[in-house]
Amino acid sequence: MAASMPSPPLVGRERELATLRTRLDAALAGQGGLVLIGGEAGIGKTALADALCREAAASGVLVRVGRCYDLTETPPYGPWLEIFGRYRQDDGMPPLPDAFAQRGTVGEVASQAALFRQVLDFFAALTETRTLVMLVDDLHWADPASLDLLRFLARSAAMRSLLIIATYRTDELTRRHPLYALLPTLAREAPTARIDLNRLERADIVALITARYALSNADTDRLVTHLHARSGGNPFFLGELLRTLEAERILRHAAGGAVGDWSNVRVPMLLRQVIDGRLGRLDEDSQRLLTIAAVLGQEVPLRVWSAVSDADDDTLAATVERAIEAHLLDTFADGTAVRFVHALIREALYERAVPIRRDAWHRRAAELLASAPRPDPDAVAYHYRRAGDPQAATWLVRAGERAEVSHALLSAADRYDAALALMEAGGAGASERGWLLYRLAHMRRFGDNTRALAHLDAAADLAAEAGDRALAAYIMRSEGLYRCLTGDLRAGLPRLQAGVAAVESLLTATTLREPEEGPGGASWSEYATNWSIHTLWLANTGQFAAVHAAWERAIDGVGQLPPGGVEGLPGNPHWGRALAFAQQGRVVEARQAFAHARRYFRADEASYNTGGLLLRELIDIALPYHADDVAGRRRLVEAAERAWTRAGVAQATIPAIYARLPLLALEGDWDELRRIIRGAPTTRGAFAGQTTYASYTIGAFGYVPDDPDTGWPLVHTWLPDGPETEPGAAFYFPTMQLQRLATALAYQAGDLATMRRWLEAQDRWLAWSGAVLGRAERCLGWARYHRSSGDPSRACRDAIQGLADAGEPRQPLALLAAHRLLGELDTDAGRLDDAVGHLDSALALADACAAPYERALGLLAFARLRSATGDREVARALLDEVRAICAPLAAKPALARADALTARLAAMPPPAPVFPDGLSAREVDVLRLIACGSTNQEIAATLSLSVRTVERHITGLYRKIDGRGRADATTYALRHALAPDRPSSP
């Protein structure tokens, strides 16, 4: 076949190319990253990326390219399918990921996390021995799943010899486009360079013309002016205009580049005119074949092209040769397909086709592709849709199912949406449309909960119209679940419970079976899933006794358990039970239930759920009951963070760093804690997971209450009814922590009335739920309230009860707080020995729990105790340690208390000197004068005393020092360094 006309040299991109080379050098050194190249259509994004790829390949770097295409339904993971489809396993190179082992499609995977992990492991193995440059071209046409995978890989590129280059059209990105919101996230999460290409300047066009043609200065100037005006500096249009002049033999590369008076030739201004002019040099049959090719796609398999056009191999080969000469097509090295040199060329050709012929070609392509052994449902659906054929609906559903199997949920939703529109136009039955709406809601539940609920509302109407009892039951359950997830428990929970009951009645009406047993009844997995939803949401709303009742009722309702008994249940009904056991203080049973739940998620590779479960185990078991097991709690956090990192971005409602929040609080990294919390959403929104965990952290520990601007908004957002929020009307776990936070904020502000209202709210919620966790903290809150309101005896009783509650079962952090408060109350009452015992216990627990702020609070209490005993130097040393801990934390209340106590110490009068044998200061004055040889009359005159008073002091002095005269007194004064000295002032 004829060679392509050479492309114009790359000009005006020296700085951008230097950036790419720098990034390539870093990747060669094992420090990869992401480069985003943006600009308008035809600006040279692909040309720039290709230039770097050619350089990289020439130096031995492995280069792989995946492209996204317009005018076709890009399948889930479209560009990645292309990258893996052209992968050839050479010696020492890893095999393809299992999910992409079957070329051209994505295999079934347990979760998106599993697919992402396979891909990451593949690239990790590949880049161990080879540097890889990967180009993802035209990212603005990528499907959502492909964007998710790009984001996931970009996060780890910095640690590998992997350079990812992605191009996109800036003029395609509206605020609603998924890539629009993703770009800043990519730049934030990974080492990213952004290159925004601008149009070429006049000087760049001069450089291009002088490098390509041998023209006089005058001709160059006139040509540059002409080209700049007509191309607007767009490199693609510029190149097409130059090719037109060359094809018309107006310009040539040889010396004396101008062959004729080109200024009199009308150069087309629009691309369509360029294409029309180029096609005009081809025969009619070649033009028709190229138009058919444009209908088939950006990349055109020769087999499909031949079948749709009825052209024989020789005719097709001749057309390809002419199209390559006209710079319309490129061919692949393996000779099985061709592609258009630019998407704009294909778009222009597509629009030239007469609609009636275009529809016929689409239908023929659809029929041909559908008859293949493993048809691509996206491609078949695309062509049927373009042909206006109702069969498109069936293939769109199949495409959605394929996307769902590969966990590309948003892509699946798009396919179902399109299928639904065709079903409605074609008069499909109400039940069929209702079930598709139900599936559509399920796909959108993570990203657009409001829209998911709207789908369910429409599906419910269709279920009623069709009398479909099963559909109505599943819709009711999902509607309740989605409303609960947004925090609307008042409406959601009753609906959820009614739906669970309705689904359960459907399932128990059939014989429960294992999935491998084949059709004939509901599966145990369906039943256990229904059960899991119910028990988890009873636990989430604080109905812990009801969790156990539901568990027993579910077992009784089916009569016979599957193989393996309760612990072998499919689904995950153990999670809700674990939460209930933990809140009720049944620690051993809670740990067992958490272990069963973890095993299920690990088997299912549901890494996001695994991370959430591990974090719940941390905050419900490890921190309340085993806070002094520092290594154990850190293992849980690291495991949760790893799980969330593996989970992939499509499920990431909570960033992986949030797994560290509780430890950041407890272990004293408050700068990072504040940074993350302030970045949390300020509205509840869908799932509201970030706010939940932020609320837990600062509520559970009472940290950062010095910042009302952080604390109160969390309280008011989650609890708009304030302390009057009724039990069960909000999520139990964040509500209890936020009640404690509100109590701490009110206490800090000295607002005892507000503090009392929040304490009474805690009383109501604890009594309603029957929980054990939180009782000790509630008692200590009341003790602080009564201490501040002037009732020390009642404060002491509450604190003693708090100590008892914190010990059964043992809760180290609650014990610590109880001992510290009792130490403070004993100091107030003058029971100093008792205070020392409690404060020693508090400090020992703070050290065991590796909790520096708790230690600082204990030291503050000890400093106050030492000031009460007159040990001012000890108190000052303790306060210095308090400041050393609290200053890096910016813990303002603790620092303010330390400063106030320091000021009180400074204002205290100096202590009276202590003299030996109980001598008073006046007796020491008399003793000193005796040692100086003064008589009684001289002593009296010096001290302004009467002689009789001096005699009484001398008598008492002799008795205390066991002396018999002035000689003994003088010896005693010298021995104890009491003489001679100036007497004290009277």
PDB file of C-alpha atoms in Angstrom, residues 700-799:
ATOM      1  CA  ALA A 700     -15.984  10.004  70.852  1.00  0.00           C
ATOM      2  CA  PHE A 701     -12.819  11.553  72.209  1.00  0.00           C
ATOM      3  CA  GLY A 702     -14.079  15.053  72.867  1.00  0.00           C
ATOM      4  CA  TYR A 703     -11.038  16.379  71.047  1.00  0.00           C
ATOM      5  CA  VAL A 704     -10.911  19.685  69.246  1.00  0.00           C
ATOM      6  CA  PRO A 705     -13.871  21.060  71.235  1.00  0.00           C
ATOM      7  CA  ASP A 706     -11.799  24.234  71.428  1.00  0.00           C
ATOM      8  CA  ASP A 707     -12.902  24.868  67.862  1.00  0.00           C
ATOM      9  CA  PRO A 708     -16.659  25.514  67.940  1.00  0.00           C
ATOM     10  CA  ASP A 709     -16.545  26.401  64.255  1.00  0.00           C
ATOM     11  CA  THR A 710     -15.672  22.752  63.587  1.00  0.00           C
ATOM     12  CA  GLY A 711     -17.789  21.095  66.271  1.00  0.00           C
ATOM     13  CA  TRP A 712     -21.153  22.848  66.275  1.00  0.00           C
ATOM     14  CA  PRO A 713     -21.739  22.621  62.488  1.00  0.00           C
ATOM     15  CA  LEU A 714     -21.359  18.847  62.706  1.00  0.00           C
ATOM     16  CA  VAL A 715     -23.874  18.746  65.564  1.00  0.00           C
ATOM     17  CA  HIS A 716     -26.419  20.974  63.823  1.00  0.00           C
ATOM     18  CA  THR A 717     -26.061  19.210  60.457  1.00  0.00           C
ATOM     19  CA  TRP A 718     -26.735  15.743  61.812  1.00  0.00           C
ATOM     20  CA  LEU A 719     -29.131  16.729  64.596  1.00  0.00           C
ATOM     21  CA  PRO A 720     -31.190  19.681  63.334  1.00  0.00           C
ATOM     22  CA  ASP A 721     -33.666  19.080  66.183  1.00  0.00           C
ATOM     23  CA  GLY A 722     -30.819  19.410  68.678  1.00  0.00           C
ATOM     24  CA  PRO A 723     -31.138  17.608  72.036  1.00  0.00           C
ATOM     25  CA  GLU A 724     -34.851  17.082  71.329  1.00  0.00           C
ATOM     26  CA  THR A 725     -33.986  14.559  68.569  1.00  0.00           C
ATOM     27  CA  GLU A 726     -36.060  11.498  69.386  1.00  0.00           C
ATOM     28  CA  PRO A 727     -34.350   8.101  69.797  1.00  0.00           C
ATOM     29  CA  GLY A 728     -34.414   6.230  66.497  1.00  0.00           C
ATOM     30  CA  ALA A 729     -34.886   9.378  64.409  1.00  0.00           C
ATOM     31  CA  ALA A 730     -31.188   9.568  63.494  1.00  0.00           C
ATOM     32  CA  PHE A 731     -28.226   7.225  63.094  1.00  0.00           C
ATOM     33  CA  TYR A 732     -27.431   5.898  66.561  1.00  0.00           C
ATOM     34  CA  PHE A 733     -23.637   5.849  66.416  1.00  0.00           C
ATOM     35  CA  PRO A 734     -22.845   9.395  65.225  1.00  0.00           C
ATOM     36  CA  THR A 735     -25.757  10.732  67.305  1.00  0.00           C
ATOM     37  CA  MET A 736     -24.325   9.411  70.564  1.00  0.00           C
ATOM     38  CA  GLN A 737     -20.886  10.821  69.779  1.00  0.00           C
ATOM     39  CA  LEU A 738     -22.301  14.174  68.706  1.00  0.00           C
ATOM     40  CA  GLN A 739     -24.345  14.396  71.907  1.00  0.00           C
ATOM     41  CA  ARG A 740     -21.103  13.993  73.829  1.00  0.00           C
ATOM     42  CA  LEU A 741     -19.410  16.574  71.625  1.00  0.00           C
ATOM     43  CA  ALA A 742     -22.245  19.056  72.207  1.00  0.00           C
ATOM     44  CA  THR A 743     -22.003  18.420  75.960  1.00  0.00           C
ATOM     45  CA  ALA A 744     -18.251  19.122  75.860  1.00  0.00           C
ATOM     46  CA  LEU A 745     -18.712  22.300  73.835  1.00  0.00           C
ATOM     47  CA  ALA A 746     -21.405  23.601  76.185  1.00  0.00           C
ATOM     48  CA  TYR A 747     -19.281  22.727  79.236  1.00  0.00           C
ATOM     49  CA  GLN A 748     -16.288  24.485  77.719  1.00  0.00           C
ATOM     50  CA  ALA A 749     -18.407  27.589  77.133  1.00  0.00           C
ATOM     51  CA  GLY A 750     -19.821  27.475  80.680  1.00  0.00           C
ATOM     52  CA  ASP A 751     -23.361  27.081  79.304  1.00  0.00           C
ATOM     53  CA  LEU A 752     -24.760  24.732  81.962  1.00  0.00           C
ATOM     54  CA  ALA A 753     -28.365  24.971  80.744  1.00  0.00           C
ATOM     55  CA  THR A 754     -27.430  23.718  77.272  1.00  0.00           C
ATOM     56  CA  MET A 755     -25.127  21.126  78.802  1.00  0.00           C
ATOM     57  CA  ARG A 756     -28.004  19.747  80.899  1.00  0.00           C
ATOM     58  CA  ARG A 757     -30.292  19.431  77.855  1.00  0.00           C
ATOM     59  CA  TRP A 758     -27.705  17.399  75.987  1.00  0.00           C
ATOM     60  CA  LEU A 759     -27.055  15.186  79.023  1.00  0.00           C
ATOM     61  CA  GLU A 760     -30.776  14.496  79.321  1.00  0.00           C
ATOM     62  CA  ALA A 761     -30.786  13.555  75.620  1.00  0.00           C
ATOM     63  CA  GLN A 762     -28.034  11.018  76.304  1.00  0.00           C
ATOM     64  CA  ASP A 763     -30.098   9.576  79.152  1.00  0.00           C
ATOM     65  CA  ARG A 764     -33.072   9.081  76.827  1.00  0.00           C
ATOM     66  CA  TRP A 765     -31.082   7.458  74.029  1.00  0.00           C
ATOM     67  CA  LEU A 766     -29.182   5.109  76.348  1.00  0.00           C
ATOM     68  CA  ALA A 767     -32.333   4.025  78.145  1.00  0.00           C
ATOM     69  CA  TRP A 768     -34.130   3.466  74.831  1.00  0.00           C
ATOM     70  CA  SER A 769     -31.306   1.444  73.229  1.00  0.00           C
ATOM     71  CA  GLY A 770     -30.272  -0.547  76.307  1.00  0.00           C
ATOM     72  CA  ALA A 771     -26.629   0.041  75.399  1.00  0.00           C
ATOM     73  CA  VAL A 772     -23.779  -0.413  77.870  1.00  0.00           C
ATOM     74  CA  LEU A 773     -21.260   1.638  75.937  1.00  0.00           C
ATOM     75  CA  GLY A 774     -21.736   5.303  76.792  1.00  0.00           C
ATOM     76  CA  ARG A 775     -23.041   4.810  80.317  1.00  0.00           C
ATOM     77  CA  ALA A 776     -19.727   5.674  81.964  1.00  0.00           C
ATOM     78  CA  GLU A 777     -19.319   8.801  79.826  1.00  0.00           C
ATOM     79  CA  ARG A 778     -22.888   9.839  80.633  1.00  0.00           C
ATOM     80  CA  CYS A 779     -22.204   9.586  84.404  1.00  0.00           C
ATOM     81  CA  LEU A 780     -18.987  11.572  84.067  1.00  0.00           C
ATOM     82  CA  GLY A 781     -20.838  14.246  82.098  1.00  0.00           C
ATOM     83  CA  TRP A 782     -23.375  14.608  84.904  1.00  0.00           C
ATOM     84  CA  ALA A 783     -20.540  14.709  87.462  1.00  0.00           C
ATOM     85  CA  ARG A 784     -18.937  17.636  85.643  1.00  0.00           C
ATOM     86  CA  TYR A 785     -22.302  19.362  85.441  1.00  0.00           C
ATOM     87  CA  HIS A 786     -22.978  19.022  89.185  1.00  0.00           C
ATOM     88  CA  ARG A 787     -19.421  20.050  90.044  1.00  0.00           C
ATOM     89  CA  SER A 788     -19.842  23.241  87.982  1.00  0.00           C
ATOM     90  CA  SER A 789     -23.290  23.936  89.444  1.00  0.00           C
ATOM     91  CA  GLY A 790     -21.995  23.718  93.041  1.00  0.00           C
ATOM     92  CA  ASP A 791     -23.125  20.234  94.129  1.00  0.00           C
ATOM     93  CA  PRO A 792     -19.846  18.407  94.896  1.00  0.00           C
ATOM     94  CA  SER A 793     -21.417  15.489  96.767  1.00  0.00           C
ATOM     95  CA  ARG A 794     -23.685  14.619  93.841  1.00  0.00           C
ATOM     96  CA  ALA A 795     -20.787  15.115  91.448  1.00  0.00           C
ATOM     97  CA  CYS A 796     -18.748  12.626  93.474  1.00  0.00           C
ATOM     98  CA  ARG A 797     -21.565  10.042  93.452  1.00  0.00           C
ATOM     99  CA  ASP A 798     -21.915  10.326  89.662  1.00  0.00           C
ATOM    100  CA  ALA A 799     -18.163  10.001  89.144  1.00  0.00           C
TER     101      ALA A 799
END
